[in-house]
Coordinates of C-alpha atoms in Angstrom, one line a residue:
M18 CA 3.3 7.1 8.2
R19 CA 2.2 4.8 4.8
G20 CA -0.7 2.7 4.2
G21 CA -0.9 0.6 6.7
E22 CA -0.6 3.3 9.4
R23 CA -3.4 5.0 8.2
V24 CA -5.6 1.7 8.6
L25 CA -4.2 1.5 11.8
E26 CA -5.8 5.0 12.8
Q27 CA -9.6 4.7 11.6
L28 CA -9.2 0.7 13.4
L29 CA -8.4 3.5 16.4
D30 CA -11.1 5.8 15.6
M31 CA -13.0 2.4 15.5
F32 CA -11.3 0.8 18.6
P33 CA -10.6 3.8 20.7
G34 CA -9.0 1.9 23.6
A35 CA -7.2 -1.1 21.5
D36 CA -4.0 -1.6 22.9
V37 CA -1.1 -2.2 20.1
F38 CA 1.5 -4.0 19.1
T39 CA 4.0 -4.1 16.7
H40 CA 7.6 -5.6 15.9
V41 CA 9.2 -2.1 15.8
Y42 CA 8.3 1.2 17.3
D43 CA 9.8 5.2 16.6
P44 CA 7.4 7.3 18.1
D45 CA 8.7 10.6 16.1
K46 CA 7.7 8.0 13.0
V47 CA 4.0 8.2 13.6
S48 CA 1.3 10.6 14.1
E49 CA 0.3 11.9 17.2
K50 CA -3.3 9.2 17.1
I51 CA -0.7 7.0 16.9
R52 CA 1.3 7.7 19.7
A53 CA -1.6 8.4 21.9
A54 CA -2.6 4.6 21.6
N55 CA -0.7 1.8 24.2
V56 CA 1.8 0.3 21.8
R57 CA 4.1 -2.1 22.8
E58 CA 6.9 -4.1 21.3
T59 CA 7.9 -8.0 20.2
F60 CA 11.2 -8.6 21.3
I61 CA 12.4 -7.9 18.0
G62 CA 12.4 -4.0 18.6
R63 CA 15.2 -4.8 21.6
L64 CA 16.9 -6.6 19.1
P65 CA 20.4 -4.2 18.0
G66 CA 19.9 -1.5 14.7
A67 CA 16.0 -2.7 14.3
R68 CA 15.1 0.5 14.3
R69 CA 16.8 1.1 10.5
H70 CA 17.1 -2.5 9.6
Y71 CA 14.2 -4.2 10.8
Q72 CA 13.9 -6.4 7.7
K73 CA 16.4 -8.1 8.4
Y74 CA 14.7 -9.5 11.3
L75 CA 12.3 -11.6 9.1
P76 CA 13.6 -15.0 10.4
L77 CA 12.9 -14.0 13.7
M78 CA 8.9 -12.6 12.7
P79 CA 7.1 -15.3 13.1
M80 CA 8.7 -16.8 16.8
A81 CA 8.1 -13.4 17.7
L82 CA 4.6 -13.0 17.4
E83 CA 4.3 -16.2 18.5
E84 CA 5.1 -15.0 21.4
L85 CA 3.1 -12.4 22.0
D86 CA 0.7 -13.5 24.9
L87 CA -2.7 -12.2 24.1
R88 CA -5.4 -14.4 25.9
E89 CA -6.5 -10.4 27.6
Y90 CA -8.3 -10.2 23.9
D91 CA -11.7 -11.6 22.7
L92 CA -11.1 -9.9 19.4
V93 CA -7.8 -9.3 17.5
I94 CA -7.3 -7.0 14.6
S95 CA -4.6 -7.8 12.3
S96 CA -3.3 -5.5 9.5
E97 CA -1.0 -7.8 7.7
S98 CA 1.8 -6.9 5.0
G99 CA 4.2 -9.5 6.8
P100 CA 4.2 -12.1 9.3
A101 CA 0.9 -9.9 11.7
K102 CA -1.5 -12.8 11.0
G103 CA 0.7 -15.4 12.2
I104 CA -0.1 -14.5 16.2
I105 CA -1.8 -17.3 18.3
T106 CA -5.2 -16.4 20.3
R107 CA -7.0 -18.3 22.8
P108 CA -10.0 -20.0 21.5
D109 CA -13.0 -18.3 21.7
A110 CA -11.3 -14.9 20.3
L111 CA -12.3 -14.1 16.8
H112 CA -9.1 -12.9 14.7
L113 CA -10.2 -10.7 11.8
C114 CA -6.7 -10.0 9.3
Y115 CA -6.9 -6.9 7.1
C116 CA -3.9 -8.2 4.4
H117 CA -2.2 -5.2 2.4
S118 CA -0.7 -8.4 0.2
P119 CA 0.6 -11.9 1.0
M120 CA 4.3 -11.2 1.5
R121 CA 5.5 -9.9 -1.4
Y122 CA 8.9 -11.7 -1.3
L123 CA 8.2 -15.0 -0.5
W124 CA 5.7 -14.9 -3.5
D125 CA 5.1 -13.3 -6.6
H126 CA 7.7 -11.2 -6.3
Y127 CA 9.7 -13.7 -5.0
H128 CA 12.7 -13.7 -8.3
D129 CA 12.4 -9.7 -8.2
Y130 CA 13.8 -9.3 -4.4
K131 CA 16.5 -12.3 -4.9
A132 CA 18.3 -10.9 -8.1
T133 CA 18.4 -7.7 -6.2
A134 CA 20.2 -9.0 -3.0
G135 CA 23.5 -9.5 -1.9
T136 CA 25.8 -12.5 -2.4
V137 CA 25.0 -13.8 1.2
S138 CA 21.4 -13.2 0.6
R139 CA 20.9 -14.9 -2.0
A140 CA 22.8 -17.5 -1.2
L141 CA 20.5 -17.8 1.9
M142 CA 17.3 -17.1 0.6
P143 CA 16.0 -20.2 -1.3
A144 CA 16.1 -22.4 1.9
L145 CA 15.0 -19.7 4.3
F146 CA 12.1 -18.5 2.2
H147 CA 10.9 -22.4 1.8
R148 CA 10.3 -22.3 5.1
L149 CA 9.2 -19.0 6.0
R150 CA 6.4 -19.9 2.9
Q151 CA 5.4 -23.1 4.8
W152 CA 4.9 -21.1 8.0
D153 CA 3.0 -18.8 6.3
V154 CA 0.2 -20.9 5.0
N155 CA -0.4 -23.0 8.0
S156 CA -0.6 -19.5 10.0
A157 CA -3.7 -18.3 6.9
S158 CA -5.4 -20.8 8.7
R159 CA -5.0 -19.6 11.7
V160 CA -7.5 -16.6 10.7
D161 CA -11.1 -16.8 11.2
G162 CA -11.6 -14.1 8.7
I163 CA -9.4 -12.4 6.1
V164 CA -10.4 -8.7 4.4
A165 CA -8.3 -8.1 1.5
N166 CA -7.7 -4.4 0.5
S167 CA -8.4 -4.8 -3.6
H168 CA -10.2 -7.3 -5.6
F169 CA -5.7 -7.8 -7.1
I170 CA -4.9 -9.3 -3.8
A171 CA -8.1 -11.4 -2.8
Q172 CA -6.8 -12.7 -5.9
R173 CA -3.3 -13.7 -4.1
I174 CA -5.0 -14.7 -1.3
R175 CA -6.6 -17.1 -2.7
K176 CA -3.8 -18.4 -4.6
V177 CA -1.2 -18.2 -2.0
W178 CA -3.4 -18.8 1.2
G179 CA -6.3 -21.1 -0.6
R180 CA -8.2 -18.5 1.7
E181 CA -11.9 -16.7 0.3
A182 CA -11.5 -12.8 1.2
R183 CA -13.8 -10.2 1.6
V184 CA -13.1 -7.1 -0.1
V185 CA -12.7 -3.5 1.9
H186 CA -10.8 -1.0 0.1
P187 CA -8.2 1.2 2.2
P188 CA -9.2 4.4 3.9
V189 CA -8.3 7.7 1.9
A190 CA -9.2 11.5 3.1
V191 CA -10.7 12.3 0.4
D192 CA -12.3 15.1 1.6
A193 CA -9.1 16.9 2.1
F194 CA -8.6 17.1 -1.3
K195 CA -10.4 19.9 -3.7
P196 CA -10.4 20.3 -7.2
A197 CA -9.1 23.8 -8.6
G198 CA -9.8 26.3 -11.1
D199 CA -6.2 26.5 -12.6
V200 CA -5.4 23.1 -14.2
T201 CA -1.7 23.2 -15.8
D202 CA 0.1 21.4 -18.3
R203 CA 1.7 19.9 -16.3
Y204 CA 2.1 16.2 -15.7
L205 CA 2.3 14.3 -12.5
W206 CA 4.2 11.0 -10.8
I207 CA 4.4 10.4 -7.0
S208 CA 5.3 7.6 -5.6
Q209 CA 8.3 5.9 -3.6
M210 CA 11.5 6.1 -6.5
T211 CA 12.0 2.0 -5.7
P212 CA 13.0 0.1 -8.9
Y213 CA 9.2 -2.0 -9.2
K214 CA 7.2 1.9 -9.1
R215 CA 9.0 1.9 -12.8
A216 CA 9.9 5.7 -13.0
D217 CA 11.9 5.1 -15.6
V218 CA 9.0 4.2 -17.5
A219 CA 7.5 7.4 -16.8
L220 CA 11.2 9.6 -16.8
E221 CA 11.5 7.7 -20.3
A222 CA 8.0 8.5 -22.0
F223 CA 7.9 12.5 -20.4
N224 CA 12.0 13.0 -21.6
R225 CA 10.7 11.4 -25.5
L226 CA 7.7 13.6 -25.9
G227 CA 9.1 16.2 -23.5
V228 CA 6.0 17.4 -21.8
P229 CA 6.4 19.6 -18.3
A230 CA 5.9 17.0 -16.0
L231 CA 7.1 17.0 -11.7
M232 CA 8.3 13.8 -10.0
V233 CA 8.1 13.3 -6.7
G234 CA 9.7 10.7 -4.3
D235 CA 12.3 9.4 -2.9
G236 CA 14.1 6.0 -2.7
E237 CA 17.0 4.4 -4.6
M238 CA 15.9 5.8 -8.0
F239 CA 16.1 9.4 -7.0
D240 CA 19.4 9.8 -8.5
Y241 CA 18.5 7.4 -11.3
V242 CA 16.0 9.6 -12.1
Q243 CA 17.3 13.1 -11.4
T244 CA 20.5 12.7 -13.4
R245 CA 18.2 11.3 -15.7
A246 CA 15.8 14.1 -16.3
G247 CA 15.0 16.6 -18.9
P248 CA 14.5 20.2 -19.0
N249 CA 10.7 19.7 -19.2
V250 CA 11.2 17.5 -16.1
E251 CA 10.9 18.6 -12.2
V252 CA 11.9 16.0 -9.6
R253 CA 11.2 16.7 -6.1
K254 CA 11.6 14.0 -2.9
R255 CA 9.0 15.4 -1.3
L256 CA 6.3 17.9 -0.8
S257 CA 4.2 19.4 2.0
F258 CA 0.8 18.3 2.5
D259 CA -0.4 21.4 1.2
E260 CA 2.3 21.9 -2.2
L261 CA 1.3 18.4 -1.9
K262 CA -2.8 19.3 -2.8
R263 CA -1.2 21.8 -4.4
A264 CA -0.2 19.6 -7.6
Y265 CA -2.8 17.1 -7.7
A266 CA -5.4 19.6 -8.4
T267 CA -3.4 21.7 -10.9
C268 CA -1.8 18.6 -13.1
R269 CA -3.0 18.0 -16.7
A270 CA -3.5 14.3 -15.6
L271 CA -1.4 11.8 -12.6
V272 CA 0.4 9.1 -14.3
F273 CA 0.7 6.1 -11.9
T274 CA 3.1 3.1 -13.8
P275 CA 3.0 1.1 -11.2
E276 CA 1.2 -2.9 -10.2
E277 CA -0.2 -1.2 -6.9
D278 CA -2.2 -4.4 -4.4
F279 CA -4.3 -0.9 -3.7
G280 CA -2.6 2.1 -4.3
I281 CA -4.1 5.5 -2.3
V282 CA -2.2 8.1 -4.8
P283 CA -5.2 7.5 -8.1
V284 CA -8.0 7.8 -5.6
E285 CA -6.6 11.4 -3.9
A286 CA -5.9 12.4 -7.6
N287 CA -9.3 12.1 -8.9
A288 CA -11.1 13.5 -5.0
S289 CA -8.6 16.7 -6.3
G290 CA -10.6 16.5 -9.8
R291 CA -7.9 15.4 -11.8
P292 CA -7.9 12.3 -14.4
V293 CA -5.5 9.1 -13.6
I294 CA -3.3 7.6 -16.8
A295 CA -2.5 4.4 -15.9
F296 CA -0.8 0.7 -16.0
G297 CA -3.9 -0.9 -16.2
R298 CA -3.0 -4.0 -13.9
G299 CA -3.3 -4.9 -10.0
G300 CA -5.8 -1.8 -7.5
V301 CA -5.8 0.5 -9.5
L302 CA -8.5 -1.5 -11.5
D303 CA -10.5 -1.1 -8.1
S304 CA -10.2 2.6 -8.1
I305 CA -9.9 4.2 -11.6
V306 CA -12.8 3.9 -14.2
D307 CA -11.2 3.8 -17.4
G308 CA -12.8 5.9 -19.4
R309 CA -14.7 7.9 -17.2
T310 CA -12.4 9.1 -14.2
G311 CA -8.6 7.9 -16.5
L312 CA -7.0 5.9 -19.0
F313 CA -5.2 2.7 -19.1
F314 CA -2.3 1.8 -20.5
H315 CA -1.8 -2.0 -20.8
Q316 CA 2.0 -2.5 -21.1
Q317 CA 4.5 -1.4 -18.3
T318 CA 7.2 0.4 -21.1
A319 CA 7.8 4.1 -21.7
D320 CA 6.2 3.1 -25.7
A321 CA 2.5 2.3 -24.6
L322 CA 2.7 5.2 -21.7
C323 CA 3.6 7.9 -24.8
E324 CA 0.7 6.0 -26.9
C325 CA -1.8 6.6 -24.1
L326 CA -0.2 9.5 -23.7
H327 CA -1.8 10.7 -27.6
R328 CA -4.9 9.5 -26.6
F329 CA -5.4 11.3 -23.7
D330 CA -4.8 14.5 -25.4
A331 CA -8.4 12.8 -27.9
W332 CA -10.2 12.2 -24.8
L333 CA -9.4 14.9 -22.2
P334 CA -12.3 17.1 -23.2
S335 CA -14.4 14.7 -22.3
F336 CA -13.5 14.3 -19.2
D337 CA -16.2 15.5 -16.2
P338 CA -13.9 16.6 -12.8
E339 CA -17.8 15.6 -11.0
V340 CA -17.5 11.9 -12.0
A341 CA -13.9 12.0 -10.9
V342 CA -14.9 13.4 -7.7
S343 CA -17.5 11.3 -7.3
N344 CA -15.5 8.0 -7.8
A345 CA -13.0 8.9 -5.4
A346 CA -15.9 9.5 -2.1
R347 CA -16.3 6.0 -2.7
F348 CA -13.2 4.9 -0.4
S349 CA -13.6 7.6 2.6
P350 CA -12.6 6.6 6.5
Q351 CA -16.4 6.0 6.5
A352 CA -16.6 3.5 3.9
F353 CA -13.7 1.5 5.1
A354 CA -15.4 2.1 9.2
A355 CA -18.4 0.3 7.4
G356 CA -16.8 -2.4 5.5
I357 CA -14.9 -3.6 8.9
R358 CA -18.0 -3.3 11.1
E359 CA -20.1 -5.6 8.4
A360 CA -16.7 -8.0 8.1
L361 CA -16.9 -8.4 12.3
E362 CA -20.6 -8.8 12.1
F363 CA -20.1 -11.3 9.3
H364 CA -17.6 -13.2 11.1
S365 CA -18.9 -13.1 15.6
G366 CA -22.1 -11.0 15.2
H367 CA -21.7 -8.7 17.1
A368 CA -17.9 -6.3 17.3
S369 CA -18.3 -5.2 21.1
R370 CA -15.4 -7.0 22.0
K371 CA -11.9 -5.8 24.4
V372 CA -9.4 -5.9 21.0
A373 CA -5.8 -5.8 20.2

């Protein structure tokens, strides 16, 4: 259950009778709301090891999508961060694509993924990904309308697909988070501990300054962070939801180091009445107001973060938790639903269709 699944939940609220199509489905890993839907897999889900290693079947995914028979539907909504938009619809159907991001590993993050791939994968990637890029651009022309989850992603869509996209921010359960009166001096970092999230930048800054911090997340960098954390840094793989809400509401500030497509974590921190210290690129430019609900640093380095933490000490007395909570309210599920309905009306004139 991550951002894409939360978007799916909201779409199911909007269209309770919709059928859901996906490559791989594990009912034990999703919410009751998704389990209650009619979920169908492509043939990818029947391949050996697909539940754990579905990424290895990427070359087959375009074909799997094009094999889906969607002639029954006059409205299709695709939730795209892989090749979901590549389905084939009937000529009079409306296809709206909600894009979390064009496939990063094909485009601007290609060389990062290639550098960390195994020997065989690295040898195959140039020819294979060249063909996938062609398919990705061609399949974007099949879509009637595209909605991006941030202005950063709208710019990426314009660059790689040559299409314009409306912006509708993803839904955040802002009402689940509340400010607390007993704020501590401890900074909070929370995300997946994968290389591009740059947990190493936060860790080095916390260690260098000796400030108390809690770092939460799992992934291939967890052992690196845990073994290098100073006595001032607590490292956890995960928190319960109650623990998470408490951590947000009582932290001195959330430190956010990645360049994200949107980034739900900063919004949850603001909803909890706490400021955000963020790397000032990507989707966070939509969610955090520099100098009002947080501060930006502009180089993804420990030096830049340390300098920002020093500025933060002087700025914090001017921070107003109520302003942060009000800012977070812009990203509510209700705002998401209204944005999707406006996009559907723009492209079709009405939204009363049978949906997949």
